[in-house]
mmCIF file of C-alpha atoms in Angstrom:
data_model
loop_
_atom_site.group_PDB
_atom_site.id
_atom_site.type_symbol
_atom_site.label_atom_id
_atom_site.label_comp_id
_atom_site.label_asym_id
_atom_site.label_seq_id
_atom_site.Cartn_x
_atom_site.Cartn_y
_atom_site.Cartn_z
ATOM 1 C CA MET U 27 5.274 -18.432 9.922
ATOM 2 C CA SER U 28 5.210 -14.778 11.031
ATOM 3 C CA LEU U 29 2.213 -13.222 12.769
ATOM 4 C CA ASP U 30 1.326 -11.292 9.587
ATOM 5 C CA HIS U 31 1.333 -14.420 7.444
ATOM 6 C CA ALA U 32 -0.578 -16.454 10.039
ATOM 7 C CA ALA U 33 -3.277 -13.782 10.128
ATOM 8 C CA ARG U 34 -3.614 -13.815 6.341
ATOM 9 C CA TRP U 35 -3.899 -17.598 6.365
ATOM 10 C CA ILE U 36 -6.684 -17.369 8.957
ATOM 11 C CA TRP U 37 -8.511 -14.716 6.934
ATOM 12 C CA SER U 38 -8.354 -16.487 3.575
ATOM 13 C CA SER U 39 -7.974 -20.253 4.035
ATOM 14 C CA PRO U 40 -11.070 -22.451 3.549
ATOM 15 C CA ARG U 41 -9.550 -25.151 5.773
ATOM 16 C CA LEU U 42 -11.323 -26.121 8.989
ATOM 17 C CA PRO U 43 -8.630 -24.835 11.434
ATOM 18 C CA ALA U 44 -8.704 -21.378 9.817
ATOM 19 C CA ARG U 45 -12.489 -21.315 9.832
ATOM 20 C CA ALA U 46 -12.475 -22.311 13.498
ATOM 21 C CA PHE U 47 -10.071 -19.480 14.349
ATOM 22 C CA ARG U 48 -12.281 -17.030 12.497
ATOM 23 C CA GLY U 49 -15.302 -18.220 14.446
ATOM 24 C CA MET U 50 -13.479 -17.831 17.747
ATOM 25 C CA MET U 51 -12.557 -14.236 16.893
ATOM 26 C CA LEU U 52 -16.019 -13.100 15.824
ATOM 27 C CA PRO U 53 -16.883 -11.696 19.290
ATOM 28 C CA ALA U 54 -13.726 -9.577 19.166
ATOM 29 C CA SER U 55 -14.735 -8.394 15.680
ATOM 30 C CA ALA U 56 -18.154 -7.426 17.018
ATOM 31 C CA ALA U 57 -16.510 -5.438 19.830
ATOM 32 C CA TYR U 58 -14.182 -3.751 17.335
ATOM 33 C CA GLY U 59 -17.174 -2.865 15.153
ATOM 34 C CA ALA U 60 -18.991 -1.331 18.123
ATOM 35 C CA CYS U 61 -15.958 0.834 18.954
ATOM 36 C CA LEU U 62 -15.698 1.817 15.302
ATOM 37 C CA ARG U 63 -19.339 2.919 15.157
ATOM 38 C CA ALA U 64 -18.945 4.888 18.394
ATOM 39 C CA ARG U 65 -15.880 6.661 17.010
ATOM 40 C CA GLN U 66 -17.649 7.490 13.747
ATOM 41 C CA ALA U 67 -20.654 8.851 15.654
ATOM 42 C CA ALA U 68 -18.390 11.020 17.792
ATOM 43 C CA TYR U 69 -17.053 12.717 14.672
ATOM 44 C CA ARG U 70 -20.428 12.822 12.938
ATOM 45 C CA TYR U 71 -22.116 14.636 15.843
ATOM 46 C CA GLY U 72 -19.208 16.958 16.541
ATOM 47 C CA TRP U 73 -18.122 15.425 19.837
ATOM 48 C CA LEU U 74 -14.645 15.033 18.379
ATOM 49 C CA PRO U 75 -13.161 17.875 16.287
ATOM 50 C CA ARG U 76 -12.510 17.650 12.556
ATOM 51 C CA HIS U 77 -9.950 19.840 10.810
ATOM 52 C CA ARG U 78 -9.394 20.987 7.275
ATOM 53 C CA LEU U 79 -5.829 20.715 6.084
ATOM 54 C CA PRO U 80 -4.037 23.981 5.343
ATOM 55 C CA LEU U 81 -3.405 23.019 1.704
ATOM 56 C CA PRO U 82 -5.331 21.260 -1.087
ATOM 57 C CA SER U 83 -5.188 17.609 -0.106
ATOM 58 C CA VAL U 84 -5.850 14.064 -1.259
ATOM 59 C CA ALA U 85 -6.029 11.058 1.080
ATOM 60 C CA VAL U 86 -5.120 7.618 -0.267
ATOM 61 C CA GLY U 87 -6.245 4.695 1.873
ATOM 62 C CA ASN U 88 -7.827 1.282 1.997
ATOM 63 C CA LEU U 89 -10.324 -0.844 3.917
ATOM 64 C CA SER U 90 -8.175 -3.944 4.412
ATOM 65 C CA VAL U 91 -4.903 -4.480 6.254
ATOM 66 C CA GLY U 92 -1.981 -3.691 3.932
ATOM 67 C CA GLY U 93 -1.131 -4.905 0.465
ATOM 68 C CA THR U 94 -3.380 -2.666 -1.639
ATOM 69 C CA GLY U 95 -0.703 -0.419 -3.152
ATOM 70 C CA LYS U 96 -1.231 2.820 -1.244
ATOM 71 C CA THR U 97 2.389 3.913 -1.519
ATOM 72 C CA PRO U 98 2.822 3.505 -5.313
ATOM 73 C CA VAL U 99 -0.563 5.136 -5.994
ATOM 74 C CA ALA U 100 0.208 8.028 -3.614
ATOM 75 C CA ALA U 101 3.580 8.482 -5.330
ATOM 76 C CA TRP U 102 1.862 8.440 -8.739
ATOM 77 C CA ILE U 103 -0.475 11.233 -7.606
ATOM 78 C CA ALA U 104 2.470 13.227 -6.243
ATOM 79 C CA ARG U 105 4.279 12.901 -9.573
ATOM 80 C CA ARG U 106 1.188 14.138 -11.406
ATOM 81 C CA LEU U 107 1.166 17.203 -9.138
ATOM 82 C CA VAL U 108 4.863 17.782 -9.882
ATOM 83 C CA ALA U 109 4.110 17.562 -13.610
ATOM 84 C CA ARG U 110 1.644 20.416 -13.132
ATOM 85 C CA GLY U 111 4.262 22.566 -11.402
ATOM 86 C CA ILE U 112 2.988 21.956 -7.870
ATOM 87 C CA VAL U 113 5.248 20.969 -4.958
ATOM 88 C CA PRO U 114 3.571 18.083 -3.101
ATOM 89 C CA GLY U 115 3.929 17.315 0.574
ATOM 90 C CA ILE U 116 3.656 13.565 1.171
ATOM 91 C CA LEU U 117 2.694 12.523 4.700
ATOM 92 C CA THR U 118 3.112 8.983 6.017
ATOM 93 C CA GLY U 119 2.179 7.475 9.384
ATOM 94 C CA ARG U 120 4.251 6.625 12.424
ATOM 95 C CA ARG U 121 5.111 3.174 11.055
ATOM 96 C CA GLY U 122 5.832 4.528 7.594
ATOM 97 C CA VAL U 123 9.572 5.126 7.844
ATOM 98 C CA ASP U 124 10.264 2.822 4.897
ATOM 99 C CA GLU U 125 7.403 4.299 2.863
ATOM 100 C CA ALA U 126 8.723 7.799 3.557
ATOM 101 C CA GLN U 127 12.123 6.926 2.113
ATOM 102 C CA VAL U 128 10.526 5.246 -0.907
ATOM 103 C CA HIS U 129 8.592 8.470 -1.562
ATOM 104 C CA ARG U 130 11.802 10.507 -1.309
ATOM 105 C CA GLU U 131 13.413 8.305 -3.930
ATOM 106 C CA GLN U 132 10.392 8.146 -6.234
ATOM 107 C CA VAL U 133 9.385 11.828 -5.964
ATOM 108 C CA PRO U 134 12.557 13.782 -5.140
ATOM 109 C CA GLN U 135 10.730 17.087 -5.690
ATOM 110 C CA ALA U 136 8.303 16.302 -2.840
ATOM 111 C CA ILE U 137 8.508 17.320 0.799
ATOM 112 C CA VAL U 138 8.102 14.019 2.668
ATOM 113 C CA LEU U 139 7.256 13.964 6.373
ATOM 114 C CA GLN U 140 6.482 11.050 8.677
ATOM 115 C CA GLY U 141 4.535 11.046 11.950
ATOM 116 C CA ALA U 142 1.248 10.284 13.669
ATOM 117 C CA ASP U 143 -0.019 13.894 13.807
ATOM 118 C CA ARG U 144 -0.917 14.498 10.172
ATOM 119 C CA LEU U 145 -2.352 17.989 10.764
ATOM 120 C CA ARG U 146 0.871 19.139 12.376
ATOM 121 C CA ALA U 147 2.892 17.506 9.598
ATOM 122 C CA ALA U 148 0.738 19.240 6.950
ATOM 123 C CA ARG U 149 1.399 22.623 8.545
ATOM 124 C CA GLN U 150 5.110 21.851 8.661
ATOM 125 C CA ALA U 151 5.059 20.803 4.998
ATOM 126 C CA GLN U 152 3.380 24.110 4.133
ATOM 127 C CA GLN U 153 6.113 26.025 5.963
ATOM 128 C CA LEU U 154 8.720 24.061 3.989
ATOM 129 C CA GLY U 155 7.153 25.060 0.673
ATOM 130 C CA ALA U 156 4.572 22.382 -0.123
ATOM 131 C CA GLN U 157 1.606 23.536 -2.192
ATOM 132 C CA ALA U 158 -0.591 20.419 -1.892
ATOM 133 C CA ILE U 159 -0.775 17.436 0.466
ATOM 134 C CA VAL U 160 -0.881 13.711 -0.331
ATOM 135 C CA LEU U 161 -1.802 11.540 2.662
ATOM 136 C CA ASP U 162 -0.386 8.019 2.317
ATOM 137 C CA ASP U 163 -2.822 5.908 4.373
ATOM 138 C CA GLY U 164 -5.204 8.677 5.346
ATOM 139 C CA PHE U 165 -8.683 7.275 4.727
ATOM 140 C CA GLN U 166 -9.363 6.317 8.361
ATOM 141 C CA ARG U 167 -8.207 9.719 9.670
ATOM 142 C CA LEU U 168 -11.733 10.888 10.467
ATOM 143 C CA GLY U 169 -10.426 13.933 12.300
ATOM 144 C CA LEU U 170 -9.158 15.339 8.992
ATOM 145 C CA LEU U 171 -11.187 16.704 6.081
ATOM 146 C CA PRO U 172 -9.138 16.203 2.893
ATOM 147 C CA ASP U 173 -10.469 17.654 -0.340
ATOM 148 C CA VAL U 174 -10.291 14.315 -2.187
ATOM 149 C CA LYS U 175 -10.516 10.794 -0.744
ATOM 150 C CA LEU U 176 -9.209 7.900 -2.846
ATOM 151 C CA LEU U 177 -10.077 4.424 -1.538
ATOM 152 C CA LEU U 178 -8.115 1.380 -2.758
ATOM 153 C CA LEU U 179 -9.521 -2.150 -2.704
ATOM 154 C CA SER U 180 -7.292 -5.088 -3.590
ATOM 155 C CA ALA U 181 -8.614 -7.630 -6.068
ATOM 156 C CA GLU U 182 -6.475 -10.218 -4.230
ATOM 157 C CA SER U 183 -8.476 -9.661 -1.026
ATOM 158 C CA ALA U 184 -11.854 -10.053 -2.722
ATOM 159 C CA GLY U 185 -12.188 -13.639 -1.456
ATOM 160 C CA ALA U 186 -11.074 -12.939 2.110
ATOM 161 C CA ALA U 187 -13.357 -13.418 5.097
ATOM 162 C CA PRO U 188 -15.962 -10.621 5.117
ATOM 163 C CA TRP U 189 -15.580 -9.737 8.801
ATOM 164 C CA LEU U 190 -13.910 -6.855 10.554
ATOM 165 C CA LEU U 191 -10.623 -7.274 12.400
ATOM 166 C CA PRO U 192 -9.516 -9.604 13.881
ATOM 167 C CA ALA U 193 -11.748 -12.300 12.315
ATOM 168 C CA GLY U 194 -11.218 -10.741 8.890
ATOM 169 C CA PRO U 195 -8.808 -8.251 7.314
ATOM 170 C CA TRP U 196 -11.230 -5.326 7.160
ATOM 171 C CA ARG U 197 -10.586 -2.076 8.999
ATOM 172 C CA GLU U 198 -14.083 -0.837 8.186
ATOM 173 C CA PRO U 199 -17.256 -2.333 6.692
ATOM 174 C CA ALA U 200 -17.965 -2.064 2.959
ATOM 175 C CA THR U 201 -20.348 0.851 3.591
ATOM 176 C CA ALA U 202 -17.258 3.033 4.105
ATOM 177 C CA VAL U 203 -16.985 3.353 0.303
ATOM 178 C CA ARG U 204 -19.632 6.071 0.635
ATOM 179 C CA ARG U 205 -16.981 8.411 2.032
ATOM 180 C CA ALA U 206 -14.728 8.006 -1.012
ATOM 181 C CA ASP U 207 -14.615 10.364 -3.975
ATOM 182 C CA MET U 208 -13.138 7.536 -6.055
ATOM 183 C CA VAL U 209 -12.797 3.792 -5.483
ATOM 184 C CA VAL U 210 -9.853 2.053 -7.174
ATOM 185 C CA VAL U 211 -9.491 -1.717 -7.510
ATOM 186 C CA THR U 212 -5.794 -2.626 -7.513
ATOM 187 C CA ARG U 213 -4.373 -5.907 -8.787
ATOM 188 C CA LYS U 214 -0.965 -7.551 -8.557
ATOM 189 C CA ARG U 215 -1.396 -11.271 -9.244
ATOM 190 C CA ALA U 216 -5.140 -11.170 -9.855
ATOM 191 C CA SER U 217 -6.151 -11.440 -13.511
ATOM 192 C CA VAL U 218 -7.694 -8.630 -15.528
ATOM 193 C CA ARG U 219 -10.943 -10.602 -15.539
ATOM 194 C CA ARG U 220 -11.004 -11.021 -11.757
ATOM 195 C CA ALA U 221 -10.296 -7.332 -11.129
ATOM 196 C CA ALA U 222 -12.969 -6.315 -13.625
ATOM 197 C CA ALA U 223 -15.476 -8.675 -11.985
ATOM 198 C CA TYR U 224 -14.685 -7.176 -8.586
ATOM 199 C CA ALA U 225 -15.209 -3.685 -10.014
ATOM 200 C CA ARG U 226 -18.545 -4.756 -11.528
ATOM 201 C CA GLY U 227 -19.595 -6.113 -8.135
ATOM 202 C CA LEU U 228 -18.760 -2.795 -6.519
ATOM 203 C CA ARG U 229 -20.748 -0.977 -9.174
ATOM 204 C CA SER U 230 -23.749 -3.211 -8.500
ATOM 205 C CA ARG U 231 -23.543 -2.183 -4.828
ATOM 206 C CA GLY U 232 -23.839 1.482 -5.683
ATOM 207 C CA VAL U 233 -20.219 2.541 -6.200
ATOM 208 C CA GLY U 234 -21.071 3.351 -9.801
ATOM 209 C CA ALA U 235 -22.567 6.618 -8.611
ATOM 210 C CA ARG U 236 -18.986 7.599 -7.786
ATOM 211 C CA ARG U 237 -15.788 7.327 -9.790
ATOM 212 C CA LEU U 238 -14.440 3.797 -10.167
ATOM 213 C CA GLY U 239 -11.007 2.771 -11.425
ATOM 214 C CA VAL U 240 -8.821 -0.301 -11.897
ATOM 215 C CA VAL U 241 -5.013 -0.237 -11.536
ATOM 216 C CA HIS U 242 -2.413 -2.870 -12.364
ATOM 217 C CA LEU U 243 0.571 -2.730 -10.002
ATOM 218 C CA ARG U 244 3.359 -4.598 -11.780
ATOM 219 C CA ILE U 245 7.131 -4.840 -11.653
ATOM 220 C CA GLY U 246 8.186 -2.524 -14.462
ATOM 221 C CA ALA U 247 11.898 -2.071 -13.814
ATOM 222 C CA LEU U 248 14.883 -3.453 -11.911
ATOM 223 C CA SER U 249 17.951 -1.737 -10.524
ATOM 224 C CA ASP U 250 21.086 -2.835 -8.696
ATOM 225 C CA LEU U 251 20.630 -2.465 -4.927
ATOM 226 C CA THR U 252 24.022 -0.902 -4.216
ATOM 227 C CA SER U 253 24.827 1.049 -7.383
ATOM 228 C CA GLY U 254 21.315 1.979 -8.490
ATOM 229 C CA GLU U 255 22.197 1.088 -12.087
ATOM 230 C CA PRO U 256 19.243 -0.196 -14.173
ATOM 231 C CA VAL U 257 19.041 -3.919 -14.933
ATOM 232 C CA GLU U 258 16.986 -5.412 -17.773
ATOM 233 C CA LEU U 259 13.855 -7.276 -16.704
ATOM 234 C CA GLY U 260 14.978 -10.113 -18.944
ATOM 235 C CA ALA U 261 17.828 -10.843 -16.524
ATOM 236 C CA LEU U 262 15.356 -12.760 -14.350
ATOM 237 C CA ARG U 263 14.184 -15.080 -17.116
ATOM 238 C CA GLY U 264 15.254 -18.575 -16.123
ATOM 239 C CA ALA U 265 17.219 -17.332 -13.073
ATOM 240 C CA ARG U 266 16.980 -18.828 -9.586
ATOM 241 C CA VAL U 267 15.914 -15.927 -7.398
ATOM 242 C CA MET U 268 15.521 -15.395 -3.656
ATOM 243 C CA ALA U 269 12.685 -12.915 -3.157
ATOM 244 C CA VAL U 270 13.275 -11.034 0.096
ATOM 245 C CA CYS U 271 10.400 -8.939 1.377
ATOM 246 C CA GLY U 272 8.921 -7.504 4.532
ATOM 247 C CA VAL U 273 5.563 -6.517 3.056
ATOM 248 C CA ALA U 274 1.944 -7.312 3.804
ATOM 249 C CA GLU U 275 1.455 -9.643 0.841
ATOM 250 C CA PRO U 276 4.681 -11.512 0.008
ATOM 251 C CA GLU U 277 2.863 -14.040 -2.170
ATOM 252 C CA SER U 278 2.046 -11.353 -4.729
ATOM 253 C CA PHE U 279 5.681 -10.242 -4.880
ATOM 254 C CA ALA U 280 6.830 -13.808 -5.487
ATOM 255 C CA TRP U 281 4.117 -14.289 -8.129
ATOM 256 C CA GLN U 282 5.155 -11.118 -9.969
ATOM 257 C CA LEU U 283 8.775 -12.274 -10.117
ATOM 258 C CA GLY U 284 7.627 -15.664 -11.366
ATOM 259 C CA ALA U 285 5.638 -13.934 -14.094
ATOM 260 C CA LEU U 286 8.929 -12.446 -15.318
ATOM 261 C CA GLY U 287 10.290 -15.963 -15.785
ATOM 262 C CA ALA U 288 12.224 -16.385 -12.529
ATOM 263 C CA GLU U 289 12.362 -19.531 -10.416
ATOM 264 C CA VAL U 290 11.445 -18.006 -7.060
ATOM 265 C CA HIS U 291 12.223 -18.961 -3.475
ATOM 266 C CA ILE U 292 10.575 -16.525 -1.079
ATOM 267 C CA GLN U 293 12.136 -15.295 2.176
ATOM 268 C CA ALA U 294 9.340 -13.361 3.855
ATOM 269 C CA PHE U 295 9.635 -11.134 6.918
ATOM 270 C CA PRO U 296 6.899 -9.284 8.842
ATOM 271 C CA ASP U 297 5.537 -6.089 7.302
ATOM 272 C CA HIS U 298 7.785 -3.060 8.022
ATOM 273 C CA HIS U 299 10.546 -5.395 9.225
ATOM 274 C CA GLY U 300 13.726 -3.672 10.385
ATOM 275 C CA TYR U 301 16.603 -5.749 9.039
ATOM 276 C CA THR U 302 19.513 -6.597 11.342
ATOM 277 C CA ARG U 303 23.042 -7.672 10.535
ATOM 278 C CA ALA U 304 22.028 -11.184 11.578
ATOM 279 C CA ASP U 305 19.245 -11.096 8.954
ATOM 280 C CA VAL U 306 21.749 -10.082 6.278
ATOM 281 C CA ARG U 307 24.191 -12.829 7.302
ATOM 282 C CA ARG U 308 21.392 -15.389 7.132
ATOM 283 C CA LEU U 309 20.375 -14.213 3.676
ATOM 284 C CA LEU U 310 23.962 -14.304 2.462
ATOM 285 C CA SER U 311 24.379 -17.861 3.717
ATOM 286 C CA HIS U 312 22.273 -18.944 0.713
ATOM 287 C CA ARG U 313 24.485 -17.105 -1.797
ATOM 288 C CA GLY U 314 25.580 -20.240 -3.625
ATOM 289 C CA HIS U 315 22.027 -21.331 -4.416
ATOM 290 C CA PHE U 316 20.683 -18.247 -6.209
ATOM 291 C CA GLY U 317 21.681 -16.066 -9.118
ATOM 292 C CA TYR U 318 19.978 -12.996 -7.669
ATOM 293 C CA VAL U 319 18.384 -11.677 -4.538
ATOM 294 C CA VAL U 320 15.421 -9.424 -5.407
ATOM 295 C CA VAL U 321 13.873 -7.038 -2.889
ATOM 296 C CA THR U 322 10.982 -4.586 -2.875
ATOM 297 C CA GLN U 323 11.572 -0.843 -2.781
ATOM 298 C CA LYS U 324 10.415 -0.752 0.849
ATOM 299 C CA ASP U 325 13.030 -3.341 1.787
ATOM 300 C CA ALA U 326 15.756 -1.786 -0.366
ATOM 301 C CA VAL U 327 15.846 1.418 1.683
ATOM 302 C CA LYS U 328 16.640 -0.674 4.786
ATOM 303 C CA LEU U 329 19.024 -3.200 3.227
ATOM 304 C CA ARG U 330 21.104 -1.000 0.924
ATOM 305 C CA ALA U 331 23.591 0.247 3.522
ATOM 306 C CA SER U 332 24.306 -3.212 4.955
ATOM 307 C CA TRP U 333 24.528 -5.246 1.732
ATOM 308 C CA PRO U 334 28.171 -6.210 1.013
ATOM 309 C CA PRO U 335 29.393 -5.158 -2.450
ATOM 310 C CA ASN U 336 30.899 -8.600 -3.152
ATOM 311 C CA ALA U 337 27.767 -10.536 -2.191
ATOM 312 C CA VAL U 338 25.312 -12.241 -4.537
ATOM 313 C CA PRO U 339 23.823 -9.552 -6.841
ATOM 314 C CA ALA U 340 20.839 -7.892 -5.202
ATOM 315 C CA LEU U 341 18.207 -6.204 -7.350
ATOM 316 C CA VAL U 342 15.394 -3.819 -6.494
ATOM 317 C CA ALA U 343 11.996 -4.409 -8.094
ATOM 318 C CA HIS U 344 10.279 -1.130 -9.029
ATOM 319 C CA VAL U 345 6.484 -1.138 -9.190
ATOM 320 C CA VAL U 346 4.729 0.861 -11.899
ATOM 321 C CA VAL U 347 1.122 2.040 -11.795
ATOM 322 C CA GLU U 348 -0.849 1.190 -14.935
ATOM 323 C CA TRP U 349 -4.408 2.495 -15.098
ATOM 324 C CA GLU U 350 -6.703 0.012 -16.812
ATOM 325 C CA GLN U 351 -9.809 2.021 -16.006
ATOM 326 C CA GLY U 352 -10.485 5.439 -14.515
ATOM 327 C CA GLU U 353 -7.288 7.383 -15.274
ATOM 328 C CA GLU U 354 -9.211 10.313 -16.741
ATOM 329 C CA GLN U 355 -11.408 10.418 -13.654
ATOM 330 C CA VAL U 356 -8.502 10.537 -11.219
ATOM 331 C CA GLU U 357 -6.911 13.250 -13.372
ATOM 332 C CA GLU U 358 -10.125 15.236 -12.933
ATOM 333 C CA LEU U 359 -9.789 14.900 -9.162
ATOM 334 C CA ILE U 360 -6.182 16.088 -9.338
ATOM 335 C CA THR U 361 -7.354 19.050 -11.415
ATOM 336 C CA ARG U 362 -9.787 19.849 -8.612
ATOM 337 C CA LEU U 363 -6.802 20.080 -6.282
ATOM 338 C CA THR U 364 -4.721 22.246 -8.611
ATOM 339 C CA THR U 365 -7.486 24.823 -8.983
ATOM 340 C CA ARG U 366 -7.264 25.450 -5.230
ATOM 341 C CA THR U 367 -3.517 26.078 -5.155
#
């Protein structure tokens, strides 16, 4: 079990060992919370500087560690800007090399930059011709003042431990929703009913005064890893599949493939895993047992160059963003951006 998967087991399992681990980490969570409050106060009282971005901007972020769908939602927003004739600059963090390449493939019209200094990257994007900025994972960047802040909350994490890191998965307490212009509940394997119930709970806690949306992140298309040719979703029905992923929530990926009718064996790696030749050889050693290997878009950008053309067919699962609630409201926020360009 990788460190990522062990942490998620600790945060979500009702079993006594997991509960004991959570209890042991509560003092560290309290210390983290104290540092968080001190940092927020430093920005609130002007002890640390805050900067406006040089272009109309939207920050997409979350409160929990990974798995909420920031990258597909940020790409969706960038495509909406392109549809309005605006060149978006998409900025990802220092660890976001794979996300940056996914954005380049999904939004080829965008200027995609990766790095820790988002203000510097925004200025560079402006010099390169960007007319608006989309921050992928920018909600906790308190030193920046984006025009629109979109906060994603995963329906799958609704039952996780309620504590801050490391006893729970939360980067910030629930009160952080007050900073958001719109809160979006995302779901992958959670049911429509569960996501709607989570949204109702948020509304009862005062989020209703702001915009509230629900998004289904589902596998909507497949393509061949090496050729890029489209493959029918029906190809997975009844097939034995090895799901290969280095993402924050591999269980959801496996569940989504199962929902398409595949018999799934999951091969999970740590989030943002950099695949080696040894990893590829190990994956190929199972070639006789599976009809397909299926990878996420994040993993495809790292595996494509090293996947042998004569190996077991490898497919890329493409996630689509389906708004079940709140699409008109997010369009209004995008309109707010376009009026500034």
